[in-house]
């Protein structure tokens, strides 16, 4: 893919796919960025709130289910856990109906809300299992010192949650960034994410198919999740191990 993205079309037509470019050019990359740049910024606008909100809600839910255990906590956790395994396709029509009646269908808030709905169960599971590994004596000591629900969460639990926050952020960002069907259905024409615009570039090109532009656009779309994994790899492994404690 990388080699092809730097080749002019005349060189690609010779058929030697694995040969290095004889006359490397950046023109395919310029054309690819011009085609998907709007989708890139749309994906950023979608991914940031769609990552932050589920992580915050999941952290609060996991903290409450692990330490405070209100009445019906097990039932609530079971419902959230079941929600993590509901196929996206099953919920599309009900969500379209709800968004249309709320007047937000085809907008940025609509796609963000949908990603929050589908992301919160998994985030809750991650944080609940992570907090299950925290000694209960730490929570009891904070209670004896007069800490309430939010004070203990903000001053005690949240600072020690960095490993699982990194894991949750990586999983949610990559899930949102790589999503195609939800962005296609809910985002609206002006907010289409990068994956949808990549599909448009590859499948709606008229005339000669520009393989070098297609390869460059694909690499640009995959660059963000790949960079996140490379940069945060050791945190991801550490957080997964910490969050795998059986609750």
PDB file of C-alpha atoms in Angstrom:
ATOM      1  CA  UNK A   1       0.000   0.000   0.000  1.00  0.00           C
ATOM      2  CA  UNK A   2       2.711   2.466   0.968  1.00  0.00           C
ATOM      3  CA  UNK A   3       4.794   1.758  -2.135  1.00  0.00           C
ATOM      4  CA  UNK A   4       1.775   2.038  -4.431  1.00  0.00           C
ATOM      5  CA  UNK A   5       0.705   5.334  -2.860  1.00  0.00           C
ATOM      6  CA  UNK A   6       3.944   6.979  -4.024  1.00  0.00           C
ATOM      7  CA  UNK A   7       3.798   5.674  -7.600  1.00  0.00           C
ATOM      8  CA  UNK A   8       2.297   7.542 -10.553  1.00  0.00           C
ATOM      9  CA  UNK A   9      -0.475   5.654 -12.359  1.00  0.00           C
ATOM     10  CA  UNK A  10       1.722   5.051 -15.403  1.00  0.00           C
ATOM     11  CA  UNK A  11       4.108   3.048 -13.242  1.00  0.00           C
ATOM     12  CA  UNK A  12       1.312   1.125 -11.517  1.00  0.00           C
ATOM     13  CA  UNK A  13      -0.067  -0.017 -14.878  1.00  0.00           C
ATOM     14  CA  UNK A  14       3.192  -1.844 -15.626  1.00  0.00           C
ATOM     15  CA  UNK A  15       2.052  -4.456 -13.122  1.00  0.00           C
ATOM     16  CA  UNK A  16       5.162  -4.689 -10.940  1.00  0.00           C
ATOM     17  CA  UNK A  17       3.347  -4.141  -7.646  1.00  0.00           C
ATOM     18  CA  UNK A  18       6.258  -4.691  -5.254  1.00  0.00           C
ATOM     19  CA  UNK A  19       8.882  -2.648  -7.097  1.00  0.00           C
ATOM     20  CA  UNK A  20      10.006   0.598  -5.494  1.00  0.00           C
ATOM     21  CA  UNK A  21       8.794   3.775  -7.226  1.00  0.00           C
ATOM     22  CA  UNK A  22      11.054   4.776 -10.096  1.00  0.00           C
ATOM     23  CA  UNK A  23       9.675   8.311  -9.970  1.00  0.00           C
ATOM     24  CA  UNK A  24       8.129   8.827  -6.536  1.00  0.00           C
ATOM     25  CA  UNK A  25       5.462  11.508  -6.303  1.00  0.00           C
ATOM     26  CA  UNK A  26       3.436  13.094  -3.504  1.00  0.00           C
ATOM     27  CA  UNK A  27       0.572  14.030  -5.805  1.00  0.00           C
ATOM     28  CA  UNK A  28      -1.548  10.994  -4.784  1.00  0.00           C
ATOM     29  CA  UNK A  29      -1.223  12.050  -1.146  1.00  0.00           C
ATOM     30  CA  UNK A  30      -2.273  15.609  -1.948  1.00  0.00           C
ATOM     31  CA  UNK A  31      -5.282  14.340  -3.864  1.00  0.00           C
ATOM     32  CA  UNK A  32      -6.164  11.878  -1.101  1.00  0.00           C
ATOM     33  CA  UNK A  33      -5.940  14.509   1.635  1.00  0.00           C
ATOM     34  CA  UNK A  34      -8.067  16.867  -0.415  1.00  0.00           C
ATOM     35  CA  UNK A  35     -10.712  14.154  -0.699  1.00  0.00           C
ATOM     36  CA  UNK A  36     -10.814  13.058   2.959  1.00  0.00           C
ATOM     37  CA  UNK A  37      -9.609  16.101   4.925  1.00  0.00           C
ATOM     38  CA  UNK A  38     -13.148  17.274   5.678  1.00  0.00           C
ATOM     39  CA  UNK A  39     -13.947  13.789   6.945  1.00  0.00           C
ATOM     40  CA  UNK A  40     -10.821  13.848   9.109  1.00  0.00           C
ATOM     41  CA  UNK A  41     -11.971  16.924  11.011  1.00  0.00           C
ATOM     42  CA  UNK A  42     -15.488  15.505  11.222  1.00  0.00           C
ATOM     43  CA  UNK A  43     -14.050  12.332  12.762  1.00  0.00           C
ATOM     44  CA  UNK A  44     -12.090  14.406  15.284  1.00  0.00           C
ATOM     45  CA  UNK A  45     -15.235  16.347  16.207  1.00  0.00           C
ATOM     46  CA  UNK A  46     -17.114  13.066  16.647  1.00  0.00           C
ATOM     47  CA  UNK A  47     -14.377  11.098  18.418  1.00  0.00           C
ATOM     48  CA  UNK A  48     -13.497  13.611  21.158  1.00  0.00           C
ATOM     49  CA  UNK A  49     -16.913  13.885  22.869  1.00  0.00           C
ATOM     50  CA  UNK A  50     -17.748  10.269  21.977  1.00  0.00           C
ATOM     51  CA  UNK A  51     -14.666   9.214  23.950  1.00  0.00           C
ATOM     52  CA  UNK A  52     -14.706  11.615  26.895  1.00  0.00           C
ATOM     53  CA  UNK A  53     -18.396  11.236  27.797  1.00  0.00           C
ATOM     54  CA  UNK A  54     -18.566   7.388  27.878  1.00  0.00           C
ATOM     55  CA  UNK A  55     -15.312   7.224  29.866  1.00  0.00           C
ATOM     56  CA  UNK A  56     -16.626   9.651  32.490  1.00  0.00           C
ATOM     57  CA  UNK A  57     -19.981   7.867  32.713  1.00  0.00           C
ATOM     58  CA  UNK A  58     -18.319   4.450  32.768  1.00  0.00           C
ATOM     59  CA  UNK A  59     -15.911   5.532  35.511  1.00  0.00           C
ATOM     60  CA  UNK A  60     -18.734   6.845  37.696  1.00  0.00           C
ATOM     61  CA  UNK A  61     -20.853   3.743  37.051  1.00  0.00           C
ATOM     62  CA  UNK A  62     -17.973   1.376  37.773  1.00  0.00           C
ATOM     63  CA  UNK A  63     -17.073   3.258  40.946  1.00  0.00           C
ATOM     64  CA  UNK A  64     -20.669   3.236  42.199  1.00  0.00           C
ATOM     65  CA  UNK A  65     -21.182  -0.449  41.375  1.00  0.00           C
ATOM     66  CA  UNK A  66     -17.901  -1.465  43.031  1.00  0.00           C
ATOM     67  CA  UNK A  67     -18.028   0.512  46.281  1.00  0.00           C
ATOM     68  CA  UNK A  68     -21.440   2.038  46.952  1.00  0.00           C
ATOM     69  CA  UNK A  69     -23.569  -0.786  45.541  1.00  0.00           C
ATOM     70  CA  UNK A  70     -26.991   0.901  45.576  1.00  0.00           C
ATOM     71  CA  UNK A  71     -30.172  -1.142  45.544  1.00  0.00           C
ATOM     72  CA  UNK A  72     -30.531  -2.935  42.227  1.00  0.00           C
ATOM     73  CA  UNK A  73     -26.809  -2.618  41.467  1.00  0.00           C
ATOM     74  CA  UNK A  74     -26.519  -6.201  40.224  1.00  0.00           C
ATOM     75  CA  UNK A  75     -29.561  -5.784  37.991  1.00  0.00           C
ATOM     76  CA  UNK A  76     -28.204  -2.529  36.579  1.00  0.00           C
ATOM     77  CA  UNK A  77     -24.830  -4.115  35.934  1.00  0.00           C
ATOM     78  CA  UNK A  78     -26.504  -7.054  34.203  1.00  0.00           C
ATOM     79  CA  UNK A  79     -28.480  -4.724  31.946  1.00  0.00           C
ATOM     80  CA  UNK A  80     -25.360  -2.736  31.047  1.00  0.00           C
ATOM     81  CA  UNK A  81     -23.417  -5.940  30.435  1.00  0.00           C
ATOM     82  CA  UNK A  82     -26.153  -7.258  28.150  1.00  0.00           C
ATOM     83  CA  UNK A  83     -26.110  -3.942  26.313  1.00  0.00           C
ATOM     84  CA  UNK A  84     -22.464  -4.478  25.417  1.00  0.00           C
ATOM     85  CA  UNK A  85     -23.430  -7.521  23.334  1.00  0.00           C
ATOM     86  CA  UNK A  86     -26.409  -6.087  21.440  1.00  0.00           C
ATOM     87  CA  UNK A  87     -25.544  -5.878  17.722  1.00  0.00           C
ATOM     88  CA  UNK A  88     -25.439  -2.344  16.394  1.00  0.00           C
ATOM     89  CA  UNK A  89     -27.656  -3.267  13.463  1.00  0.00           C
ATOM     90  CA  UNK A  90     -30.522  -4.286  15.769  1.00  0.00           C
ATOM     91  CA  UNK A  91     -30.720  -0.820  17.317  1.00  0.00           C
ATOM     92  CA  UNK A  92     -30.407   1.312  14.181  1.00  0.00           C
ATOM     93  CA  UNK A  93     -34.113   1.624  13.375  1.00  0.00           C
ATOM     94  CA  UNK A  94     -35.248   2.456  16.958  1.00  0.00           C
ATOM     95  CA  UNK A  95     -32.461   5.023  17.267  1.00  0.00           C
ATOM     96  CA  UNK A  96     -33.313   6.579  13.894  1.00  0.00           C
ATOM     97  CA  UNK A  97     -36.942   6.885  15.027  1.00  0.00           C
ATOM     98  CA  UNK A  98     -35.920   8.453  18.343  1.00  0.00           C
ATOM     99  CA  UNK A  99     -33.465  10.897  16.762  1.00  0.00           C
ATOM    100  CA  UNK A 100     -35.950  11.919  14.081  1.00  0.00           C
ATOM    101  CA  UNK A 101     -38.661  12.634  16.659  1.00  0.00           C
ATOM    102  CA  UNK A 102     -36.146  14.544  18.798  1.00  0.00           C
ATOM    103  CA  UNK A 103     -35.246  16.682  15.789  1.00  0.00           C
ATOM    104  CA  UNK A 104     -31.519  15.906  15.844  1.00  0.00           C
ATOM    105  CA  UNK A 105     -31.260  13.175  13.201  1.00  0.00           C
ATOM    106  CA  UNK A 106     -28.441  13.799  10.742  1.00  0.00           C
ATOM    107  CA  UNK A 107     -26.476  16.078  13.066  1.00  0.00           C
ATOM    108  CA  UNK A 108     -23.259  15.980  15.077  1.00  0.00           C
ATOM    109  CA  UNK A 109     -25.090  15.592  18.440  1.00  0.00           C
ATOM    110  CA  UNK A 110     -26.995  12.609  17.028  1.00  0.00           C
ATOM    111  CA  UNK A 111     -23.905  10.598  16.104  1.00  0.00           C
ATOM    112  CA  UNK A 112     -22.199  11.523  19.393  1.00  0.00           C
ATOM    113  CA  UNK A 113     -25.215  10.356  21.428  1.00  0.00           C
ATOM    114  CA  UNK A 114     -25.316   7.068  19.507  1.00  0.00           C
ATOM    115  CA  UNK A 115     -21.627   6.400  20.170  1.00  0.00           C
ATOM    116  CA  UNK A 116     -22.123   7.254  23.854  1.00  0.00           C
ATOM    117  CA  UNK A 117     -25.027   4.787  24.076  1.00  0.00           C
ATOM    118  CA  UNK A 118     -23.024   1.958  22.539  1.00  0.00           C
ATOM    119  CA  UNK A 119     -19.794   2.813  24.362  1.00  0.00           C
ATOM    120  CA  UNK A 120     -21.059   3.199  27.921  1.00  0.00           C
ATOM    121  CA  UNK A 121     -21.716  -0.528  28.693  1.00  0.00           C
ATOM    122  CA  UNK A 122     -18.166  -1.572  27.781  1.00  0.00           C
ATOM    123  CA  UNK A 123     -16.654   1.405  29.623  1.00  0.00           C
ATOM    124  CA  UNK A 124     -18.686   0.511  32.727  1.00  0.00           C
ATOM    125  CA  UNK A 125     -17.470  -3.092  32.561  1.00  0.00           C
ATOM    126  CA  UNK A 126     -13.833  -2.006  32.250  1.00  0.00           C
ATOM    127  CA  UNK A 127     -13.959   0.423  35.166  1.00  0.00           C
ATOM    128  CA  UNK A 128     -16.030  -1.861  37.381  1.00  0.00           C
ATOM    129  CA  UNK A 129     -13.505  -4.686  36.988  1.00  0.00           C
ATOM    130  CA  UNK A 130     -10.620  -2.274  37.534  1.00  0.00           C
ATOM    131  CA  UNK A 131     -12.090  -0.858  40.743  1.00  0.00           C
ATOM    132  CA  UNK A 132     -12.790  -4.404  41.949  1.00  0.00           C
ATOM    133  CA  UNK A 133      -9.006  -4.791  42.288  1.00  0.00           C
ATOM    134  CA  UNK A 134      -8.726  -1.717  44.542  1.00  0.00           C
ATOM    135  CA  UNK A 135      -8.554  -2.651  48.259  1.00  0.00           C
ATOM    136  CA  UNK A 136     -11.878  -1.898  49.933  1.00  0.00           C
ATOM    137  CA  UNK A 137      -9.946  -0.620  52.962  1.00  0.00           C
ATOM    138  CA  UNK A 138      -8.869   2.383  50.895  1.00  0.00           C
ATOM    139  CA  UNK A 139     -12.496   3.282  50.308  1.00  0.00           C
ATOM    140  CA  UNK A 140     -13.350   2.746  53.972  1.00  0.00           C
ATOM    141  CA  UNK A 141     -10.479   4.998  55.073  1.00  0.00           C
ATOM    142  CA  UNK A 142     -11.704   7.744  52.759  1.00  0.00           C
ATOM    143  CA  UNK A 143     -15.205   7.365  54.194  1.00  0.00           C
ATOM    144  CA  UNK A 144     -13.880   7.636  57.751  1.00  0.00           C
ATOM    145  CA  UNK A 145     -12.083  10.847  56.764  1.00  0.00           C
ATOM    146  CA  UNK A 146     -15.442  12.292  55.774  1.00  0.00           C
ATOM    147  CA  UNK A 147     -15.281  11.791  52.037  1.00  0.00           C
ATOM    148  CA  UNK A 148     -18.554  11.700  50.146  1.00  0.00           C
ATOM    149  CA  UNK A 149     -19.418  10.082  46.831  1.00  0.00           C
ATOM    150  CA  UNK A 150     -17.903  12.700  44.542  1.00  0.00           C
ATOM    151  CA  UNK A 151     -14.975  13.643  46.771  1.00  0.00           C
ATOM    152  CA  UNK A 152     -13.745  10.052  47.001  1.00  0.00           C
ATOM    153  CA  UNK A 153     -14.238   9.555  43.282  1.00  0.00           C
ATOM    154  CA  UNK A 154     -12.406  12.729  42.221  1.00  0.00           C
ATOM    155  CA  UNK A 155      -9.618  12.817  44.820  1.00  0.00           C
ATOM    156  CA  UNK A 156      -8.969   9.105  45.401  1.00  0.00           C
ATOM    157  CA  UNK A 157     -10.265   6.867  42.627  1.00  0.00           C
ATOM    158  CA  UNK A 158      -9.799   9.001  39.537  1.00  0.00           C
ATOM    159  CA  UNK A 159      -6.066   9.765  40.060  1.00  0.00           C
ATOM    160  CA  UNK A 160      -5.296   6.043  40.370  1.00  0.00           C
ATOM    161  CA  UNK A 161      -7.323   5.142  37.275  1.00  0.00           C
ATOM    162  CA  UNK A 162      -4.853   6.315  34.618  1.00  0.00           C
ATOM    163  CA  UNK A 163      -4.033   2.804  33.267  1.00  0.00           C
ATOM    164  CA  UNK A 164      -7.668   1.867  32.687  1.00  0.00           C
ATOM    165  CA  UNK A 165      -8.494   5.351  31.372  1.00  0.00           C
ATOM    166  CA  UNK A 166      -5.808   4.883  28.712  1.00  0.00           C
ATOM    167  CA  UNK A 167      -7.241   1.478  27.784  1.00  0.00           C
ATOM    168  CA  UNK A 168     -10.774   2.851  27.644  1.00  0.00           C
ATOM    169  CA  UNK A 169      -9.663   5.827  25.551  1.00  0.00           C
ATOM    170  CA  UNK A 170      -7.790   3.625  23.067  1.00  0.00           C
ATOM    171  CA  UNK A 171     -10.714   1.236  22.668  1.00  0.00           C
ATOM    172  CA  UNK A 172     -13.308   3.975  22.345  1.00  0.00           C
ATOM    173  CA  UNK A 173     -11.299   6.213  20.010  1.00  0.00           C
ATOM    174  CA  UNK A 174     -10.435   3.363  17.656  1.00  0.00           C
ATOM    175  CA  UNK A 175     -14.001   2.064  17.741  1.00  0.00           C
ATOM    176  CA  UNK A 176     -15.460   5.471  16.930  1.00  0.00           C
ATOM    177  CA  UNK A 177     -12.781   6.317  14.361  1.00  0.00           C
ATOM    178  CA  UNK A 178     -13.168   3.010  12.505  1.00  0.00           C
ATOM    179  CA  UNK A 179     -16.963   3.083  12.569  1.00  0.00           C
ATOM    180  CA  UNK A 180     -18.697   3.202   9.219  1.00  0.00           C
ATOM    181  CA  UNK A 181     -22.351   2.268   9.543  1.00  0.00           C
ATOM    182  CA  UNK A 182     -23.297   4.602  12.413  1.00  0.00           C
ATOM    183  CA  UNK A 183     -21.556   7.540  10.783  1.00  0.00           C
ATOM    184  CA  UNK A 184     -23.262   6.793   7.477  1.00  0.00           C
ATOM    185  CA  UNK A 185     -26.731   6.604   9.046  1.00  0.00           C
ATOM    186  CA  UNK A 186     -26.693   9.231  11.805  1.00  0.00           C
ATOM    187  CA  UNK A 187     -24.075  11.875  11.013  1.00  0.00           C
ATOM    188  CA  UNK A 188     -25.736  13.646   8.102  1.00  0.00           C
ATOM    189  CA  UNK A 189     -24.132  14.826   4.879  1.00  0.00           C
ATOM    190  CA  UNK A 190     -22.143  17.662   6.472  1.00  0.00           C
ATOM    191  CA  UNK A 191     -20.726  15.506   9.295  1.00  0.00           C
ATOM    192  CA  UNK A 192     -19.707  12.320   7.472  1.00  0.00           C
ATOM    193  CA  UNK A 193     -16.667  10.741   9.183  1.00  0.00           C
ATOM    194  CA  UNK A 194     -13.440   9.849   7.432  1.00  0.00           C
ATOM    195  CA  UNK A 195     -14.359   6.184   6.908  1.00  0.00           C
ATOM    196  CA  UNK A 196     -17.483   7.107   4.955  1.00  0.00           C
ATOM    197  CA  UNK A 197     -15.585   9.583   2.801  1.00  0.00           C
ATOM    198  CA  UNK A 198     -12.875   6.965   2.213  1.00  0.00           C
ATOM    199  CA  UNK A 199     -15.541   4.605   0.900  1.00  0.00           C
ATOM    200  CA  UNK A 200     -16.811   7.364  -1.370  1.00  0.00           C
ATOM    201  CA  UNK A 201     -13.290   7.990  -2.697  1.00  0.00           C
ATOM    202  CA  UNK A 202     -12.677   4.316  -3.463  1.00  0.00           C
ATOM    203  CA  UNK A 203     -16.080   3.327  -4.835  1.00  0.00           C
ATOM    204  CA  UNK A 204     -17.405   6.423  -6.600  1.00  0.00           C
ATOM    205  CA  UNK A 205     -14.391   7.453  -8.674  1.00  0.00           C
ATOM    206  CA  UNK A 206     -15.440   7.972 -12.278  1.00  0.00           C
ATOM    207  CA  UNK A 207     -13.214   7.084 -15.199  1.00  0.00           C
ATOM    208  CA  UNK A 208      -9.833   5.542 -14.421  1.00  0.00           C
ATOM    209  CA  UNK A 209      -9.517   4.058 -10.946  1.00  0.00           C
ATOM    210  CA  UNK A 210      -6.689   5.879  -9.148  1.00  0.00           C
ATOM    211  CA  UNK A 211      -5.101   3.130  -7.086  1.00  0.00           C
ATOM    212  CA  UNK A 212      -2.342   5.375  -5.744  1.00  0.00           C
ATOM    213  CA  UNK A 213      -4.881   7.882  -4.402  1.00  0.00           C
ATOM    214  CA  UNK A 214      -6.978   5.066  -2.929  1.00  0.00           C
ATOM    215  CA  UNK A 215      -3.961   3.634  -1.108  1.00  0.00           C
ATOM    216  CA  UNK A 216      -2.921   7.033   0.231  1.00  0.00           C
ATOM    217  CA  UNK A 217      -6.461   7.769   1.445  1.00  0.00           C
ATOM    218  CA  UNK A 218      -6.621   4.380   3.178  1.00  0.00           C
ATOM    219  CA  UNK A 219      -3.312   4.982   4.965  1.00  0.00           C
ATOM    220  CA  UNK A 220      -4.426   8.454   6.064  1.00  0.00           C
ATOM    221  CA  UNK A 221      -7.646   7.012   7.490  1.00  0.00           C
ATOM    222  CA  UNK A 222      -5.820   4.272   9.398  1.00  0.00           C
ATOM    223  CA  UNK A 223      -3.022   6.555  10.631  1.00  0.00           C
ATOM    224  CA  UNK A 224      -4.779   7.862  13.749  1.00  0.00           C
ATOM    225  CA  UNK A 225      -5.679   4.510  15.408  1.00  0.00           C
ATOM    226  CA  UNK A 226      -2.305   3.059  14.433  1.00  0.00           C
ATOM    227  CA  UNK A 227      -0.479   6.029  15.963  1.00  0.00           C
ATOM    228  CA  UNK A 228      -2.521   5.714  19.154  1.00  0.00           C
ATOM    229  CA  UNK A 229      -1.642   2.031  19.511  1.00  0.00           C
ATOM    230  CA  UNK A 230       2.050   2.615  18.839  1.00  0.00           C
ATOM    231  CA  UNK A 231       2.308   5.508  21.299  1.00  0.00           C
ATOM    232  CA  UNK A 232       0.191   3.989  24.093  1.00  0.00           C
ATOM    233  CA  UNK A 233       0.981   0.302  23.600  1.00  0.00           C
ATOM    234  CA  UNK A 234       2.577  -0.403  26.980  1.00  0.00           C
ATOM    235  CA  UNK A 235      -0.170   1.502  28.810  1.00  0.00           C
ATOM    236  CA  UNK A 236      -2.745  -0.543  26.911  1.00  0.00           C
ATOM    237  CA  UNK A 237      -1.235  -3.881  27.966  1.00  0.00           C
ATOM    238  CA  UNK A 238      -0.824  -2.730  31.572  1.00  0.00           C
ATOM    239  CA  UNK A 239      -4.375  -1.413  31.769  1.00  0.00           C
ATOM    240  CA  UNK A 240      -5.887  -4.522  30.197  1.00  0.00           C
ATOM    241  CA  UNK A 241      -4.103  -6.675  32.780  1.00  0.00           C
ATOM    242  CA  UNK A 242      -5.312  -4.449  35.620  1.00  0.00           C
ATOM    243  CA  UNK A 243      -8.882  -4.376  34.319  1.00  0.00           C
ATOM    244  CA  UNK A 244      -9.080  -8.136  33.848  1.00  0.00           C
ATOM    245  CA  UNK A 245      -9.602  -8.819  37.565  1.00  0.00           C
ATOM    246  CA  UNK A 246     -12.755 -10.811  38.080  1.00  0.00           C
ATOM    247  CA  UNK A 247     -15.351  -8.722  39.918  1.00  0.00           C
TER     248      UNK A 247
END
